[in-house]
Short mmCIF file of C-alpha atoms and ligand atoms in Angstrom, two decimals:
data_model
loop_
_atom_site.label_atom_id
_atom_site.label_comp_id
_atom_site.label_asym_id
_atom_site.label_seq_id
_atom_site.Cartn_x
_atom_site.Cartn_y
_atom_site.Cartn_z
CA MET A 1 84.09 80.95 89.56
CA ARG A 2 84.18 79.51 93.15
CA PRO A 3 84.30 82.59 95.70
CA MET A 4 86.86 82.68 98.19
CA THR A 5 86.04 81.37 101.52
CA ALA A 6 89.04 82.06 103.72
CA SER A 7 91.46 84.83 104.25
CA ILE A 8 93.85 85.51 101.29
CA SER A 9 97.44 84.53 101.65
CA VAL A 10 99.49 87.20 99.98
CA ALA A 11 103.21 87.22 99.88
CA VAL A 12 104.55 90.73 100.67
CA ALA A 13 108.17 90.71 101.57
CA THR A 14 109.75 87.52 100.56
CA GLU A 15 109.92 85.80 97.25
CA THR A 16 107.40 83.13 97.84
CA ARG A 17 104.99 82.09 100.38
CA PRO A 18 102.92 78.94 99.97
CA HIS A 19 99.08 79.40 100.33
CA CYS A 20 98.97 76.87 102.89
CA ASN A 21 101.44 74.52 104.65
CA VAL A 22 101.26 70.91 103.22
CA ALA A 23 105.11 70.09 103.75
CA GLY A 24 105.62 66.45 104.63
CA PRO A 25 108.13 64.99 106.67
CA ARG A 26 110.96 65.62 104.19
CA GLY A 27 110.09 69.04 103.30
CA LYS A 28 108.21 67.74 100.14
CA SER A 29 104.70 68.55 99.44
CA VAL A 30 102.59 65.43 99.91
CA MET A 31 99.07 66.85 99.23
CA THR A 32 97.97 66.84 95.59
CA ALA A 33 95.84 69.56 94.68
CA ASP A 34 92.17 69.33 93.75
CA ARG A 35 92.18 71.13 90.29
CA THR A 36 88.54 72.21 90.61
CA ARG A 37 89.30 73.85 94.00
CA ASP A 38 92.76 75.20 93.73
CA PHE A 39 92.85 76.19 90.08
CA PRO A 40 89.13 76.97 89.27
CA ASP A 41 89.68 78.85 85.95
CA VAL A 42 92.17 76.15 84.45
CA PRO A 43 90.79 73.67 82.33
CA PRO A 44 92.18 69.96 82.90
CA ARG A 45 93.52 69.42 79.51
CA GLY A 46 94.72 71.71 76.80
CA GLY A 47 92.57 71.90 73.87
CA THR A 48 93.39 70.85 70.23
CA VAL A 49 95.00 74.38 69.47
CA ALA A 50 97.05 74.21 72.57
CA ARG A 51 98.32 70.98 71.71
CA ARG A 52 99.33 72.06 68.19
CA ILE A 53 101.20 74.99 69.49
CA GLU A 54 103.03 72.68 71.96
CA ALA A 55 103.98 70.56 69.04
CA VAL A 56 105.30 73.58 67.07
CA VAL A 57 107.29 74.82 69.87
CA ILE A 58 108.70 71.46 70.71
CA GLY A 59 109.75 71.24 67.07
CA ILE A 60 111.75 74.40 67.11
CA ARG A 61 113.48 73.87 70.59
CA PRO A 62 116.33 72.15 69.43
CA PHE A 63 117.19 75.17 67.18
CA LEU A 64 117.03 77.66 70.08
CA PRO A 65 120.77 77.83 70.61
CA TYR A 66 121.25 79.02 67.19
CA VAL A 67 118.61 81.58 67.54
CA HIS A 68 120.11 82.67 70.93
CA ALA A 69 123.61 82.95 69.40
CA GLY A 70 122.20 85.00 66.40
CA MET A 71 120.45 87.36 68.59
CA VAL A 72 123.47 88.02 70.72
CA ALA A 73 125.42 88.70 67.61
CA PHE A 74 122.68 90.97 66.32
CA PHE A 75 122.58 92.92 69.67
CA VAL A 76 126.39 93.50 69.85
CA VAL A 77 126.40 94.81 66.41
CA LEU A 78 123.38 97.12 66.72
CA ILE A 79 124.71 98.67 70.08
CA VAL A 80 128.60 98.58 69.53
CA GLY A 81 128.48 99.01 65.63
CA PRO A 82 127.50 102.78 65.53
CA LEU A 83 130.37 103.56 67.93
CA ILE A 84 133.37 101.64 66.42
CA LEU A 85 132.57 102.49 62.76
CA PRO A 86 134.36 105.69 61.42
CA PRO A 87 131.94 108.59 61.18
CA SER A 88 130.07 107.78 57.79
CA PRO A 89 126.77 107.36 56.30
CA LEU A 90 127.05 103.60 57.18
CA ALA A 91 127.44 104.51 60.90
CA GLN A 92 124.75 106.98 61.05
CA ASN A 93 122.18 104.60 59.25
CA LEU A 94 123.17 101.87 61.44
CA ALA A 95 122.75 104.18 64.70
CA HIS A 96 119.36 105.40 63.17
CA ALA A 97 118.23 101.91 62.45
CA GLY A 98 119.23 100.77 65.86
CA ASN A 99 117.32 103.41 67.35
CA TRP A 100 114.17 102.52 65.61
CA LEU A 101 114.49 98.99 65.88
CA ILE A 102 114.78 99.26 69.85
CA TRP A 103 112.23 102.00 70.54
CA GLY A 104 109.73 101.74 67.38
CA LEU A 105 109.82 98.02 67.09
CA TRP A 106 111.33 96.03 69.65
CA PHE A 107 109.95 97.59 73.07
CA PRO A 108 106.18 97.98 71.70
CA LEU A 109 106.06 94.40 70.13
CA VAL A 110 107.66 92.63 72.78
CA PHE A 111 105.66 94.41 75.29
CA LEU A 112 102.20 93.70 73.67
CA SER A 113 103.14 90.14 72.77
CA VAL A 114 103.20 89.13 76.27
CA VAL A 115 99.37 89.22 75.85
CA VAL A 116 99.30 86.64 72.88
CA ALA A 117 102.50 84.78 73.59
CA GLY A 118 103.48 85.23 77.16
CA ARG A 119 107.28 85.90 77.84
CA THR A 120 108.09 84.14 74.39
CA TRP A 121 110.54 87.04 73.82
CA CYS A 122 112.44 86.07 77.16
CA GLY A 123 112.70 82.37 76.41
CA VAL A 124 113.33 82.21 72.75
CA PHE A 125 114.71 85.48 71.56
CA CYS A 126 116.31 87.67 74.30
CA PRO A 127 120.09 87.72 73.88
CA MET A 128 120.63 88.91 77.55
CA GLY A 129 118.71 85.87 79.14
CA ALA A 130 120.26 83.46 76.88
CA ALA A 131 123.79 84.93 77.56
CA SER A 132 123.09 84.80 81.47
CA ALA A 133 121.97 81.22 81.18
CA TRP A 134 125.02 80.06 79.10
CA VAL A 135 127.39 81.65 81.58
CA ASN A 136 125.54 80.16 84.49
CA ARG A 137 126.51 76.85 82.97
CA ILE A 138 130.30 77.46 83.43
CA GLY A 139 129.88 79.86 86.48
CA LEU A 140 130.17 79.43 90.19
CA GLN A 141 126.62 78.64 90.63
CA ARG A 142 126.29 79.94 94.12
CA PRO A 143 122.88 79.94 95.87
CA VAL A 144 120.94 83.07 94.95
CA PRO A 145 121.46 85.41 98.01
CA GLY A 146 118.66 87.01 99.92
CA TRP A 147 119.45 90.66 98.75
CA LEU A 148 118.80 89.47 95.10
CA ARG A 149 115.62 87.61 96.11
CA TRP A 150 114.07 90.72 97.56
CA GLU A 151 110.87 91.49 95.60
CA GLY A 152 111.76 95.22 95.33
CA ALA A 153 115.04 94.37 93.42
CA PRO A 154 113.58 94.35 89.74
CA ILE A 155 111.44 97.63 90.80
CA VAL A 156 114.62 99.47 91.84
CA SER A 157 116.27 98.15 88.51
CA PHE A 158 113.30 99.27 86.39
CA LEU A 159 113.25 102.71 87.85
CA VAL A 160 117.06 103.42 87.73
CA ILE A 161 117.35 102.39 84.17
CA THR A 162 114.25 104.23 83.11
CA ILE A 163 115.51 107.50 84.74
CA LEU A 164 119.00 106.99 83.78
CA GLY A 165 117.78 106.37 80.08
CA GLN A 166 116.25 109.87 80.30
CA THR A 167 119.19 111.70 81.64
CA VAL A 168 121.74 110.20 79.29
CA GLY A 169 119.48 110.47 76.23
CA VAL A 170 119.18 106.80 75.39
CA ARG A 171 116.84 107.31 72.73
CA GLU A 172 118.96 109.81 70.76
CA TYR A 173 122.68 108.82 71.23
CA PRO A 174 124.36 105.62 70.38
CA GLY A 175 126.88 106.12 73.43
CA ALA A 176 123.94 106.19 75.74
CA VAL A 177 122.43 103.10 74.11
CA LEU A 178 125.72 101.23 74.68
CA GLU A 179 125.82 102.43 78.17
CA VAL A 180 122.22 101.32 79.22
CA PHE A 181 121.93 98.11 77.06
CA GLY A 182 125.55 97.33 77.32
CA GLY A 183 125.52 97.74 80.98
CA THR A 184 122.67 95.59 81.64
CA PHE A 185 124.03 92.87 79.28
CA VAL A 186 127.13 92.83 81.55
CA ALA A 187 125.32 92.83 84.54
CA ALA A 188 122.97 89.93 83.34
CA LEU A 189 126.49 87.94 82.69
CA ILE A 190 127.86 88.73 86.15
CA ILE A 191 124.57 87.73 88.03
CA GLY A 192 124.31 84.70 85.75
CA PHE A 193 128.06 83.54 86.34
CA LEU A 194 127.67 84.01 90.14
CA TYR A 195 124.17 82.94 91.07
CA GLY A 196 121.95 80.13 90.41
CA ARG A 197 122.39 76.47 91.30
CA GLY A 198 121.85 73.94 88.45
CA ARG A 199 122.04 74.12 84.89
CA GLU A 200 121.46 77.49 82.87
CA LYS A 201 119.78 79.15 85.88
CA ARG A 202 118.47 82.65 84.99
CA ALA A 203 118.71 84.48 88.48
CA TRP A 204 119.03 87.76 86.30
CA CYS A 205 115.90 87.38 84.58
CA ARG A 206 113.91 86.24 87.81
CA HIS A 207 115.26 88.81 89.99
CA ALA A 208 117.03 91.66 88.37
CA CYS A 209 116.13 92.41 84.92
CA PRO A 210 114.85 95.90 84.60
CA ILE A 211 112.01 94.57 82.05
CA GLY A 212 111.55 91.32 83.54
CA LEU A 213 108.93 92.19 86.01
CA LEU A 214 107.29 94.51 83.51
CA LEU A 215 106.85 91.63 81.20
CA GLY A 216 105.94 89.38 84.03
CA VAL A 217 102.98 91.27 85.44
CA PHE A 218 101.79 91.91 82.10
CA SER A 219 101.92 88.15 81.09
CA ARG A 220 99.36 87.75 83.78
CA LEU A 221 97.00 89.36 81.33
CA GLY A 222 97.95 87.12 78.60
CA ILE A 223 96.02 84.28 77.00
CA VAL A 224 98.78 81.62 77.26
CA ASP A 225 99.75 79.67 80.30
CA LEU A 226 101.84 76.71 81.36
CA VAL A 227 100.01 74.83 83.94
CA PRO A 228 101.10 71.41 85.85
CA LYS A 229 99.31 68.43 84.59
CA ARG A 230 99.83 66.99 88.16
CA PRO A 231 99.42 70.02 90.29
CA VAL A 232 100.58 69.86 93.85
CA ALA A 233 98.59 72.07 96.54
CA GLY A 234 100.43 74.66 98.52
CA GLY A 235 100.84 77.46 96.37
CA ASP A 236 103.89 78.84 94.44
CA ALA A 237 107.20 77.99 95.66
CA TYR A 238 110.92 78.80 94.80
CA SER A 239 113.34 75.95 93.85
CA GLU A 240 116.83 76.30 92.58
CA ARG A 241 117.15 72.52 92.27
CA GLY A 242 114.65 71.98 89.62
CA LEU A 243 114.52 72.12 85.97
CA CYS A 244 113.07 75.43 85.43
CA PRO A 245 115.74 78.34 84.72
CA THR A 246 113.67 80.87 86.70
CA MET A 247 113.31 78.64 89.90
CA ILE A 248 109.69 77.85 89.78
CA ASP A 249 108.67 74.83 91.64
CA LEU A 250 106.95 73.39 88.59
CA LYS A 251 104.28 71.21 90.27
CA ARG A 252 103.12 74.02 92.50
CA LYS A 253 103.04 76.80 89.76
CA THR A 254 99.96 78.81 89.69
CA GLU A 255 101.25 82.31 88.19
CA SER A 256 102.56 83.08 84.88
CA ARG A 257 104.66 86.00 85.76
CA HIS A 258 108.05 84.11 86.26
CA CYS A 259 107.67 81.64 83.29
CA VAL A 260 109.95 82.76 80.62
CA MET A 261 108.28 80.20 78.23
CA CYS A 262 111.55 78.40 77.53
CA MET A 263 109.49 75.17 77.16
CA HIS A 264 111.98 73.01 78.98
CA CYS A 265 109.33 71.45 81.12
CA VAL A 266 106.77 70.71 78.45
CA GLN A 267 106.95 67.11 77.31
CA PRO A 268 103.44 66.46 75.42
CA GLN A 269 103.80 62.66 75.55
CA SER A 270 104.65 62.46 79.36
CA ALA A 271 101.90 62.35 81.89
CA GLY A 272 104.00 64.74 83.95
CA GLY A 273 105.62 68.30 83.52
CA LEU A 274 103.59 71.38 82.35
CA GLY A 275 101.17 71.64 79.46
CA LEU A 276 100.06 74.64 77.49
CA ARG A 277 96.70 76.12 78.15
CA LEU A 278 94.88 78.94 76.42
CA ARG A 279 92.55 81.18 78.44
CA ALA A 280 90.58 84.39 78.29
CA PRO A 281 92.60 87.53 78.24
CA GLY A 282 92.80 88.82 81.79
CA ALA A 283 91.60 85.47 83.26
CA GLU A 284 94.62 85.39 85.81
CA VAL A 285 94.12 88.93 87.00
CA ALA A 286 90.41 88.39 87.21
CA ASN A 287 90.94 85.46 89.56
CA ILE A 288 94.16 86.87 91.16
CA ALA A 289 93.43 85.43 94.56
CA HIS A 290 94.14 81.91 93.21
CA HIS A 291 97.37 82.93 91.40
CA HIS A 292 99.67 84.31 94.09
CA PRO A 293 99.07 87.89 94.16
CA VAL A 294 102.04 89.98 95.60
CA ALA A 295 102.31 93.46 96.87
CA SER A 296 105.28 94.17 95.01
CA GLU A 297 103.54 93.86 91.65
CA VAL A 298 100.85 96.39 92.60
CA TRP A 299 103.68 98.78 93.84
CA PHE A 300 105.45 98.23 90.34
CA LEU A 301 102.09 99.02 88.72
CA TYR A 302 101.78 102.31 90.34
CA LEU A 303 105.44 103.28 90.26
CA ALA A 304 106.07 102.34 86.62
CA THR A 305 102.90 104.11 85.76
CA GLY A 306 104.17 107.23 87.53
CA VAL A 307 107.64 107.27 86.31
CA SER A 308 106.76 106.50 82.67
CA LEU A 309 104.36 109.56 82.95
CA GLY A 310 107.10 111.81 84.50
CA GLY A 311 109.29 110.80 81.82
CA PHE A 312 106.87 111.99 79.21
CA LEU A 313 105.71 115.09 80.95
CA TRP A 314 109.25 116.76 81.42
CA LEU A 315 109.32 116.86 77.76
CA ALA A 316 105.87 118.09 76.96
CA LEU A 317 104.91 120.54 79.74
CA PRO A 318 105.87 124.25 79.73
CA GLN A 319 105.61 124.03 83.48
CA TYR A 320 108.69 122.04 83.53
CA GLN A 321 110.64 124.78 81.90
CA TRP A 322 109.09 127.46 84.12
CA LEU A 323 110.09 125.18 87.33
CA ARG A 324 113.81 124.81 85.88
CA GLN A 325 114.17 128.53 85.36
CA THR A 326 112.93 129.38 88.67
CA LEU A 327 114.84 126.95 90.55
CA GLY A 328 118.13 127.70 88.49
CA ALA A 329 117.67 131.31 89.29
CA TRP A 330 117.16 130.47 92.95
CA ALA A 331 120.36 128.46 93.03
CA ILE A 332 122.46 130.85 91.25
CA ASP A 333 121.25 133.63 93.74
CA ARG A 334 122.83 131.39 96.67
CA GLY A 335 126.07 130.97 94.73
CA TRP A 336 125.65 127.66 93.77
CA THR A 337 127.22 128.18 90.29
CA TRP A 338 128.24 124.52 89.87
CA ILE A 339 124.63 123.78 89.14
CA GLY A 340 125.09 125.44 85.67
CA THR A 341 128.12 123.10 84.72
CA SER A 342 127.92 119.78 83.09
CA GLY A 343 128.73 116.65 84.75
CA PRO A 344 130.03 113.19 83.48
CA ALA A 345 128.73 112.04 80.21
CA TRP A 346 127.63 108.65 81.76
CA LEU A 347 125.17 110.41 84.16
CA MET A 348 123.82 113.03 81.63
CA ALA A 349 123.73 114.08 78.12
CA VAL A 350 126.70 115.99 77.01
CA HIS A 351 126.59 116.29 73.43
CA PRO A 352 127.87 119.95 72.23
CA GLU A 353 128.02 118.51 68.48
CA ALA A 354 124.18 117.92 68.89
CA ARG A 355 123.67 121.02 70.55
CA GLU A 356 122.64 119.24 73.77
CA VAL A 357 124.53 119.79 77.01
CA PHE A 358 122.73 118.93 80.32
CA VAL A 359 124.08 120.62 83.48
CA TRP A 360 123.73 119.38 87.00
CA LEU A 361 120.43 121.54 87.12
CA ASP A 362 119.02 119.46 84.33
CA PHE A 363 120.01 116.34 85.76
CA PHE A 364 118.51 116.96 89.27
CA MET A 365 115.29 118.35 87.50
CA ILE A 366 114.54 115.53 85.50
CA ILE A 367 115.12 113.03 88.29
CA GLY A 368 113.03 115.39 90.62
CA TRP A 369 110.34 115.70 88.21
CA MET A 370 110.08 112.02 87.27
CA VAL A 371 110.24 111.06 90.98
CA GLY A 372 107.81 113.74 91.99
CA VAL A 373 105.19 112.59 89.27
CA MET A 374 105.74 108.90 90.35
CA LEU A 375 105.05 109.56 93.93
CA ALA A 376 102.18 111.79 93.44
CA LEU A 377 100.44 109.36 91.07
CA THR A 378 101.23 106.39 93.33
CA ALA A 379 99.74 108.23 96.47
CA ALA A 380 96.58 108.88 94.47
CA LEU A 381 96.27 105.48 93.11
CA LEU A 382 97.03 104.00 96.68
CA ALA A 383 94.41 106.24 98.31
CA LEU A 384 91.69 105.26 95.72
CA ASN A 385 92.56 101.58 96.29
CA ALA A 386 92.55 101.81 99.85
CA LEU A 387 89.17 103.42 99.85
CA THR A 388 87.84 100.54 97.55
CA SER A 389 89.31 97.99 99.92
CA TRP A 390 87.73 99.76 102.77
CA ILE A 391 84.28 100.13 101.36
CA ALA A 392 84.55 96.53 100.15
CA GLY A 393 85.16 95.43 103.73
CA ARG A 394 82.20 97.53 104.98
CA PHE A 395 80.00 95.80 102.49
CA GLY A 396 81.07 92.18 103.74
CA ALA A 397 83.85 91.36 101.23
CA THR A 398 86.10 88.42 102.28
CA GLY A 399 89.66 88.83 103.49
CA ARG A 400 91.87 91.20 105.49
CA PHE A 401 92.25 94.78 104.54
CA GLN A 402 95.96 94.45 103.45
CA ASP A 403 95.03 91.56 101.52
CA ARG A 404 92.20 93.21 99.77
CA LEU A 405 94.48 96.20 98.88
CA VAL A 406 96.75 93.99 96.97
CA ILE A 407 94.08 91.97 95.18
CA ILE A 408 92.06 95.01 94.20
CA GLY A 409 95.29 96.82 93.02
CA TYR A 410 95.65 94.59 90.09
CA GLN A 411 92.65 95.99 88.38
CA VAL A 412 94.72 99.06 87.12
CA ALA A 413 96.95 96.71 85.26
CA PRO A 414 95.55 97.62 81.68
CA ALA A 415 95.82 101.24 82.33
CA ALA A 416 99.41 100.90 83.46
CA MET A 417 100.07 98.50 80.49
CA VAL A 418 98.76 101.50 78.06
CA SER A 419 100.69 104.15 80.06
CA LEU A 420 104.03 102.10 79.64
CA LEU A 421 103.29 101.81 76.02
CA LEU A 422 102.61 105.55 75.49
CA GLY A 423 105.52 106.65 77.50
CA LEU A 424 108.25 104.10 76.68
CA GLY A 425 107.15 103.01 73.29
CA VAL A 426 106.36 106.51 71.88
CA GLU A 427 108.17 105.98 68.76
CA LEU A 428 105.56 103.37 67.47
CA PHE A 429 103.13 106.29 67.37
CA THR A 430 105.30 108.33 65.21
CA LEU A 431 104.69 105.90 62.50
CA PHE A 432 101.17 107.33 62.07
CA PRO A 433 99.96 110.82 61.07
CA PRO A 434 99.34 113.14 64.16
CA GLY A 435 95.66 112.73 64.15
CA THR A 436 95.78 109.07 63.54
CA ALA A 437 98.25 108.68 66.44
CA SER A 438 95.93 110.75 68.77
CA VAL A 439 93.04 108.58 67.94
CA LEU A 440 94.98 105.42 68.47
CA LYS A 441 96.19 106.62 71.87
CA LEU A 442 92.75 107.59 72.90
CA ALA A 443 91.35 104.29 71.85
CA SER A 444 94.05 102.40 73.80
CA LEU A 445 93.46 104.40 76.98
CA ALA A 446 89.70 103.90 76.60
CA PHE A 447 90.20 100.21 76.02
CA ALA A 448 92.34 100.01 79.05
CA VAL A 449 89.76 101.97 81.25
CA GLY A 450 86.96 99.37 80.18
CA TRP A 451 89.24 96.29 80.56
CA GLY A 452 90.23 97.60 83.97
CA ALA A 453 86.49 98.05 84.95
CA TRP A 454 85.92 94.50 83.78
CA LEU A 455 88.66 93.07 85.85
CA GLY A 456 87.61 95.00 88.72
CA TRP A 457 84.25 93.72 88.55
CA ARG A 458 85.40 90.10 88.41
CA ILE A 459 87.94 90.90 91.30
CA LEU A 460 85.11 92.21 93.55
CA GLY A 461 83.02 89.17 92.49
CA SER A 462 85.73 86.99 93.79
CA LEU A 463 85.55 88.79 97.13
CA ARG A 464 81.85 87.97 97.55
CA LEU A 465 80.41 91.23 96.64
CA ASP A 466 77.29 91.22 94.60
CA GLY A 467 74.71 93.67 92.91
CA LEU A 468 74.60 97.20 93.84
CA ARG A 469 77.27 96.78 96.46
CA ARG A 470 79.68 95.57 94.01
CA ALA A 471 78.85 98.16 91.47
CA ILE A 472 79.50 101.23 94.20
CA VAL A 473 82.81 99.51 95.40
CA LEU A 474 83.93 99.49 91.75
CA LEU A 475 83.73 103.26 91.42
CA PRO A 476 87.14 104.22 93.00
CA GLY A 477 88.91 101.84 90.94
CA LEU A 478 87.30 103.03 87.83
CA VAL A 479 88.38 106.67 89.05
CA ALA A 480 91.91 105.36 89.33
CA SER A 481 91.96 104.04 85.86
CA LEU A 482 90.39 107.24 84.35
CA LEU A 483 93.02 109.22 86.52
CA ILE A 484 95.81 107.47 84.81
CA ALA A 485 94.18 108.00 81.17
CA ALA A 486 93.55 111.76 81.95
CA ALA A 487 97.20 112.24 83.18
CA TRP A 488 98.09 111.01 79.62
CA TRP A 489 96.04 114.04 78.05
CA PRO A 490 99.13 115.98 76.69
CA ALA A 491 100.28 112.95 74.96
CA ILE A 492 96.88 112.71 73.14
CA ALA A 493 96.63 116.29 72.54
CA GLY A 494 100.21 116.44 70.98
CA GLY A 495 99.56 113.64 68.41
S1 SF4 B 1 113.75 88.64 81.79
FE1 SF4 B 1 115.08 90.44 80.72
S2 SF4 B 1 117.01 89.36 80.37
FE2 SF4 B 1 115.66 87.85 80.87
S3 SF4 B 1 114.81 86.93 79.02
FE3 SF4 B 1 113.48 88.63 79.73
S4 SF4 B 1 114.14 90.65 78.72
FE4 SF4 B 1 115.72 89.17 78.65
S1 SF4 B 2 107.88 76.91 83.75
FE1 SF4 B 2 108.54 75.73 82.30
S2 SF4 B 2 108.51 76.92 80.38
FE2 SF4 B 2 108.18 78.22 82.15
S3 SF4 B 2 110.34 78.98 82.61
FE3 SF4 B 2 109.95 77.30 83.84
S4 SF4 B 2 110.65 75.49 82.58
FE4 SF4 B 2 110.56 77.40 81.23
#
């Protein structure tokens, strides 16, 4: 791998920032990339397996509209059916099946599938993304506004949906499923209708979907990538005018996170466009300096890990109940009796028939607990990352401190991925006996720590650190992954 020779350009606040300015007189890039220099880990041609996969995908492309239509119909039946059917065993079974399909099957499988198939779920199966693209075709097609292009938008979207899902009981109640999934579906339609110039743009998927960023970050760990056959130097750029529904400037694509694998850009017989490449798991993260690292993704890794941990721990730890009692008594002593009354059902679970009625105290406690755990873990991970970046600088690593902070931050990606699987895909483990589930969780976390250490080693190598110095600098990052794994101990002990 070629070591970095200059300070690393890292996009922080804006959607895209070219690695270097190569714009020609008409605003178009005129410099063709040197593949070996600009994309050192990308083979020039896809191998036989990659070309066969391309051929299969191209073969099924004409049928995608039917797949999308079927998925939209299935999705609507799943979230609306249990509510419109009269109370009956059929309605109950549908609700039960829907719950299991979403949390036991869909989430874990979609989540893990990004490692082997990239965001194929998004491009081939997702009803929300497809519907958003359809309405874009007949919509107003306005330019995507700056507030929507803000890199923090999908982070906020993810946090709001994750926390709301906990307070309304999205895993238990069909009404909550309709609110959360139906609400995001409507939002996807509105954004799709309003924004995105061109044909079937997916502004929702690129900028606002609560799980788009999640899938995007972890697709960087995946073994599938689409790369330009004739790459142009200058780093990733945003283009609303081109073919790509997620506004990727195709010739300058160096990162996989925004690619939803729709395959619009793949033409095997053509000398241009993009081609499918297979790579080692984690290759993009190990060489992240060449693949448009962004601070918002590192923030997301920290915050999402923390919020999913908080969402698990408030149900598992007795300390939560103690704190709830203490704060409740304290509030009642001050005459704040409203805190013991329940609020609107769209904000919190109000289900007397199931003997679960949240009051305002529960609402604020759940939010406060999840946000508190999230901030505490984020602060700890950030401090360890800052220590790594500082020591790396003292030992002669390349780049500025803030750039190293972003690049090194990616090493917790595997631990964050397993955290989200444990927190949001918890139903998957209920398929196994408790002892087996504990072993699987422990093995997943151990694997994530090991993979994170390997990625950290490679990342530090790309910063020109070697030998004993590299091993010393690796330590705080290893502690960060171990800290995440240790925080999940109650999930392991609980089976
Ligand atoms: S980004 Fe979200 S809405 Fe878009 S296709 Fe992926 S999961 Fe579906
Ligand atoms: S890069 Fe190609 S496959 Fe990926 S989203 Fe854009 S057009 Fe679709």
